[in-house]
Amino acid sequence: MRAIVHVSLKPGVLDPQGRAVADALGRLGFDTVREARVGKTIELDLADGLSAEAAEAQVKAMCEKLLANPVIERFRVEIA
Amino acid sequence: MRAIVHVSLKPGVLDPQGRAVADALGRLGFDTVREARVGKTIELDLADGLSAEAAEAQVKAMCEKLLANPVIERFRVEIA
């Protein structure tokens, strides 16, 4: 079973990496870019035999314990 | 207009960050994780007035020039 975790900064949290990307795109001539924000995606390959509900609960626990920083990040879990 | 770029390592390319995530999850007791791969997401806020086609073509050019390394990464553009 495959799970995909999308982690992004909460709105309002400063994103220096996104700022650097937007500035670099502007310098390359892409002047339509107003803002860029960078997040991460973690694709997990899980052992077979888990139900989708059990997998989702486990992956949410992984996000809370390791994959995301709940103070500044939000996450979304997708079970594929 | 918003565009989302998903960048991930091509299959077969070694992913030390993903490996570290999988190992750490295993140490935390999540023993159902067989593999983890880490990618990134860049959310772009583009100036209004672009057509979806023009936006997609521009964002693909951004990927080829800056956002992805086509040697080891693949990307997917989503126009929202």
PDB file of C-alpha atoms in Angstrom:
ATOM      1  CA  MET A   1       0.000   0.000   0.000  1.00  0.00           C
ATOM      2  CA  ARG A   2       1.204   3.476  -0.817  1.00  0.00           C
ATOM      3  CA  ALA A   3       0.659   6.639   1.199  1.00  0.00           C
ATOM      4  CA  ILE A   4       1.602  10.149   0.195  1.00  0.00           C
ATOM      5  CA  VAL A   5       2.119  12.835   2.805  1.00  0.00           C
ATOM      6  CA  HIS A   6       2.035  16.480   1.742  1.00  0.00           C
ATOM      7  CA  VAL A   7       3.698  18.814   4.241  1.00  0.00           C
ATOM      8  CA  SER A   8       3.531  22.575   3.788  1.00  0.00           C
ATOM      9  CA  LEU A   9       4.146  25.614   5.921  1.00  0.00           C
ATOM     10  CA  LYS A  10       1.084  27.098   7.565  1.00  0.00           C
ATOM     11  CA  PRO A  11      -0.158  30.324   5.989  1.00  0.00           C
ATOM     12  CA  GLY A  12       1.619  33.288   7.514  1.00  0.00           C
ATOM     13  CA  VAL A  13       4.786  31.387   8.358  1.00  0.00           C
ATOM     14  CA  LEU A  14       7.794  32.973   6.671  1.00  0.00           C
ATOM     15  CA  ASP A  15       9.211  30.776   3.899  1.00  0.00           C
ATOM     16  CA  PRO A  16      12.783  31.867   3.083  1.00  0.00           C
ATOM     17  CA  GLN A  17      13.265  28.977   0.640  1.00  0.00           C
ATOM     18  CA  GLY A  18      10.132  29.983  -1.258  1.00  0.00           C
ATOM     19  CA  ARG A  19      11.279  33.588  -1.241  1.00  0.00           C
ATOM     20  CA  ALA A  20      14.637  32.574  -2.706  1.00  0.00           C
ATOM     21  CA  VAL A  21      12.871  30.557  -5.427  1.00  0.00           C
ATOM     22  CA  ALA A  22      10.595  33.484  -6.327  1.00  0.00           C
ATOM     23  CA  ASP A  23      13.556  35.893  -6.452  1.00  0.00           C
ATOM     24  CA  ALA A  24      15.593  33.502  -8.612  1.00  0.00           C
ATOM     25  CA  LEU A  25      12.672  33.009 -11.013  1.00  0.00           C
ATOM     26  CA  GLY A  26      12.313  36.780 -11.279  1.00  0.00           C
ATOM     27  CA  ARG A  27      16.018  37.132 -12.088  1.00  0.00           C
ATOM     28  CA  LEU A  28      15.613  34.493 -14.810  1.00  0.00           C
ATOM     29  CA  GLY A  29      12.942  36.653 -16.432  1.00  0.00           C
ATOM     30  CA  PHE A  30       9.836  34.903 -15.129  1.00  0.00           C
ATOM     31  CA  ASP A  31       8.233  38.123 -14.002  1.00  0.00           C
ATOM     32  CA  THR A  32       4.721  36.685 -13.617  1.00  0.00           C
ATOM     33  CA  VAL A  33       5.684  34.946 -10.358  1.00  0.00           C
ATOM     34  CA  ARG A  34       4.268  36.828  -7.390  1.00  0.00           C
ATOM     35  CA  GLU A  35       5.047  34.334  -4.655  1.00  0.00           C
ATOM     36  CA  ALA A  36       6.466  30.855  -4.234  1.00  0.00           C
ATOM     37  CA  ARG A  37       6.121  28.511  -1.294  1.00  0.00           C
ATOM     38  CA  VAL A  38       8.042  25.280  -0.937  1.00  0.00           C
ATOM     39  CA  GLY A  39       6.698  22.168   0.727  1.00  0.00           C
ATOM     40  CA  LYS A  40       7.646  18.530   0.790  1.00  0.00           C
ATOM     41  CA  THR A  41       6.086  15.254  -0.166  1.00  0.00           C
ATOM     42  CA  ILE A  42       6.900  11.945   1.474  1.00  0.00           C
ATOM     43  CA  GLU A  43       5.886   8.828  -0.426  1.00  0.00           C
ATOM     44  CA  LEU A  44       5.654   5.811   1.848  1.00  0.00           C
ATOM     45  CA  ASP A  45       5.553   2.204   0.767  1.00  0.00           C
ATOM     46  CA  LEU A  46       3.682   0.347   3.505  1.00  0.00           C
ATOM     47  CA  ALA A  47       3.465  -3.385   4.161  1.00  0.00           C
ATOM     48  CA  ASP A  48       0.455  -5.071   2.585  1.00  0.00           C
ATOM     49  CA  GLY A  49      -2.381  -6.304   4.748  1.00  0.00           C
ATOM     50  CA  LEU A  50      -3.204  -2.963   6.360  1.00  0.00           C
ATOM     51  CA  SER A  51      -6.678  -1.561   5.824  1.00  0.00           C
ATOM     52  CA  ALA A  52      -6.860   1.919   4.323  1.00  0.00           C
ATOM     53  CA  GLU A  53      -8.228   3.255   7.648  1.00  0.00           C
ATOM     54  CA  ALA A  54      -5.423   1.660   9.685  1.00  0.00           C
ATOM     55  CA  ALA A  55      -2.846   2.936   7.210  1.00  0.00           C
ATOM     56  CA  GLU A  56      -4.224   6.462   7.369  1.00  0.00           C
ATOM     57  CA  ALA A  57      -4.233   6.457  11.172  1.00  0.00           C
ATOM     58  CA  GLN A  58      -0.662   5.179  11.264  1.00  0.00           C
ATOM     59  CA  VAL A  59       0.583   7.704   8.736  1.00  0.00           C
ATOM     60  CA  LYS A  60      -1.078  10.538  10.664  1.00  0.00           C
ATOM     61  CA  ALA A  61       0.756   9.371  13.774  1.00  0.00           C
ATOM     62  CA  MET A  62       4.020   9.368  11.770  1.00  0.00           C
ATOM     63  CA  CYS A  63       3.335  12.960  10.718  1.00  0.00           C
ATOM     64  CA  GLU A  64       2.713  14.066  14.277  1.00  0.00           C
ATOM     65  CA  LYS A  65       5.815  12.302  15.591  1.00  0.00           C
ATOM     66  CA  LEU A  66       8.344  12.847  12.838  1.00  0.00           C
ATOM     67  CA  LEU A  67       7.308  13.986   9.383  1.00  0.00           C
ATOM     68  CA  ALA A  68       5.815  17.382  10.143  1.00  0.00           C
ATOM     69  CA  ASN A  69       6.394  20.095  12.700  1.00  0.00           C
ATOM     70  CA  PRO A  70       2.841  20.856  13.849  1.00  0.00           C
ATOM     71  CA  VAL A  71       3.862  24.259  15.188  1.00  0.00           C
ATOM     72  CA  ILE A  72       4.615  25.682  11.754  1.00  0.00           C
ATOM     73  CA  GLU A  73       3.524  23.024   9.268  1.00  0.00           C
ATOM     74  CA  ARG A  74       0.298  21.395   8.210  1.00  0.00           C
ATOM     75  CA  PHE A  75       0.025  18.014   6.544  1.00  0.00           C
ATOM     76  CA  ARG A  76      -2.357  16.054   4.385  1.00  0.00           C
ATOM     77  CA  VAL A  77      -2.349  12.268   4.008  1.00  0.00           C
ATOM     78  CA  GLU A  78      -3.395  10.541   0.805  1.00  0.00           C
ATOM     79  CA  ILE A  79      -3.741   6.759   0.712  1.00  0.00           C
ATOM     80  CA  ALA A  80      -3.212   5.348  -2.787  1.00  0.00           C
TER      81      ALA A  80
ATOM     82  CA  MET B   1      -3.570  31.953 -10.859  1.00  0.00           C
ATOM     83  CA  ARG B   2      -1.969  29.196  -8.848  1.00  0.00           C
ATOM     84  CA  ALA B   3       0.369  26.492 -10.103  1.00  0.00           C
ATOM     85  CA  ILE B   4       1.711  23.562  -8.142  1.00  0.00           C
ATOM     86  CA  VAL B   5       4.895  21.826  -9.178  1.00  0.00           C
ATOM     87  CA  HIS B   6       5.624  18.347  -7.847  1.00  0.00           C
ATOM     88  CA  VAL B   7       9.282  17.370  -8.080  1.00  0.00           C
ATOM     89  CA  SER B   8      10.418  13.866  -7.220  1.00  0.00           C
ATOM     90  CA  LEU B   9      13.496  11.766  -7.790  1.00  0.00           C
ATOM     91  CA  LYS B  10      13.370   9.465 -10.795  1.00  0.00           C
ATOM     92  CA  PRO B  11      12.861   5.798  -9.950  1.00  0.00           C
ATOM     93  CA  GLY B  12      16.192   4.149  -9.314  1.00  0.00           C
ATOM     94  CA  VAL B  13      17.920   7.300  -8.088  1.00  0.00           C
ATOM     95  CA  LEU B  14      19.256   6.824  -4.566  1.00  0.00           C
ATOM     96  CA  ASP B  15      17.310   8.890  -2.005  1.00  0.00           C
ATOM     97  CA  PRO B  16      19.382   9.248   1.190  1.00  0.00           C
ATOM     98  CA  GLN B  17      16.803  11.597   2.756  1.00  0.00           C
ATOM     99  CA  GLY B  18      14.032   9.068   2.151  1.00  0.00           C
ATOM    100  CA  ARG B  19      16.218   6.320   3.534  1.00  0.00           C
ATOM    101  CA  ALA B  20      16.852   8.354   6.696  1.00  0.00           C
ATOM    102  CA  VAL B  21      13.102   8.962   7.083  1.00  0.00           C
ATOM    103  CA  ALA B  22      12.308   5.243   6.678  1.00  0.00           C
ATOM    104  CA  ASP B  23      15.014   4.295   9.203  1.00  0.00           C
ATOM    105  CA  ALA B  24      13.810   6.887  11.715  1.00  0.00           C
ATOM    106  CA  LEU B  25      10.194   5.702  11.361  1.00  0.00           C
ATOM    107  CA  GLY B  26      11.353   2.126  11.954  1.00  0.00           C
ATOM    108  CA  ARG B  27      13.205   3.205  15.114  1.00  0.00           C
ATOM    109  CA  LEU B  28      10.017   4.926  16.309  1.00  0.00           C
ATOM    110  CA  GLY B  29       8.178   1.608  16.030  1.00  0.00           C
ATOM    111  CA  PHE B  30       6.459   2.124  12.678  1.00  0.00           C
ATOM    112  CA  ASP B  31       7.582  -1.222  11.325  1.00  0.00           C
ATOM    113  CA  THR B  32       5.115  -1.304   8.441  1.00  0.00           C
ATOM    114  CA  VAL B  33       7.191   1.217   6.464  1.00  0.00           C
ATOM    115  CA  ARG B  34       9.139  -0.522   3.715  1.00  0.00           C
ATOM    116  CA  GLU B  35      10.432   2.503   1.855  1.00  0.00           C
ATOM    117  CA  ALA B  36      10.149   6.268   1.927  1.00  0.00           C
ATOM    118  CA  ARG B  37      10.982   8.741  -0.816  1.00  0.00           C
ATOM    119  CA  VAL B  38      11.047  12.476  -0.319  1.00  0.00           C
ATOM    120  CA  GLY B  39      10.079  14.993  -2.961  1.00  0.00           C
ATOM    121  CA  LYS B  40       9.222  18.647  -2.996  1.00  0.00           C
ATOM    122  CA  THR B  41       6.279  20.778  -3.952  1.00  0.00           C
ATOM    123  CA  ILE B  42       6.523  24.368  -5.128  1.00  0.00           C
ATOM    124  CA  GLU B  43       3.344  26.397  -5.015  1.00  0.00           C
ATOM    125  CA  LEU B  44       3.498  29.398  -7.318  1.00  0.00           C
ATOM    126  CA  ASP B  45       1.225  32.389  -7.252  1.00  0.00           C
ATOM    127  CA  LEU B  46       1.186  33.764 -10.790  1.00  0.00           C
ATOM    128  CA  ALA B  47      -0.020  37.134 -12.059  1.00  0.00           C
ATOM    129  CA  ASP B  48      -3.611  37.114 -13.259  1.00  0.00           C
ATOM    130  CA  GLY B  49      -4.371  37.428 -16.951  1.00  0.00           C
ATOM    131  CA  LEU B  50      -2.399  34.385 -18.078  1.00  0.00           C
ATOM    132  CA  SER B  51      -4.314  31.612 -19.816  1.00  0.00           C
ATOM    133  CA  ALA B  52      -4.009  28.149 -18.272  1.00  0.00           C
ATOM    134  CA  GLU B  53      -2.025  26.989 -21.324  1.00  0.00           C
ATOM    135  CA  ALA B  54       0.403  29.911 -21.158  1.00  0.00           C
ATOM    136  CA  ALA B  55       0.807  29.401 -17.410  1.00  0.00           C
ATOM    137  CA  GLU B  56       1.534  25.710 -17.841  1.00  0.00           C
ATOM    138  CA  ALA B  57       4.103  26.360 -20.567  1.00  0.00           C
ATOM    139  CA  GLN B  58       5.810  28.998 -18.419  1.00  0.00           C
ATOM    140  CA  VAL B  59       5.885  26.813 -15.335  1.00  0.00           C
ATOM    141  CA  LYS B  60       7.356  23.927 -17.344  1.00  0.00           C
ATOM    142  CA  ALA B  61      10.103  26.267 -18.519  1.00  0.00           C
ATOM    143  CA  MET B  62      10.716  27.266 -14.865  1.00  0.00           C
ATOM    144  CA  CYS B  63      11.058  23.582 -13.966  1.00  0.00           C
ATOM    145  CA  GLU B  64      13.565  22.966 -16.725  1.00  0.00           C
ATOM    146  CA  LYS B  65      15.609  26.060 -15.868  1.00  0.00           C
ATOM    147  CA  LEU B  66      15.498  26.130 -12.095  1.00  0.00           C
ATOM    148  CA  LEU B  67      12.990  24.075 -10.135  1.00  0.00           C
ATOM    149  CA  ALA B  68      14.006  20.557 -11.094  1.00  0.00           C
ATOM    150  CA  ASN B  69      17.212  18.814 -12.045  1.00  0.00           C
ATOM    151  CA  PRO B  70      16.146  16.879 -15.144  1.00  0.00           C
ATOM    152  CA  VAL B  71      19.077  14.484 -14.804  1.00  0.00           C
ATOM    153  CA  ILE B  72      17.782  12.922 -11.608  1.00  0.00           C
ATOM    154  CA  GLU B  73      14.336  14.421 -11.053  1.00  0.00           C
ATOM    155  CA  ARG B  74      10.977  14.367 -12.773  1.00  0.00           C
ATOM    156  CA  PHE B  75       8.285  16.981 -12.366  1.00  0.00           C
ATOM    157  CA  ARG B  76       4.580  17.378 -12.804  1.00  0.00           C
ATOM    158  CA  VAL B  77       2.768  20.716 -13.173  1.00  0.00           C
ATOM    159  CA  GLU B  78      -0.749  21.261 -11.901  1.00  0.00           C
ATOM    160  CA  ILE B  79      -2.597  24.488 -12.737  1.00  0.00           C
ATOM    161  CA  ALA B  80      -5.226  25.356 -10.133  1.00  0.00           C
TER     162      ALA B  80
END
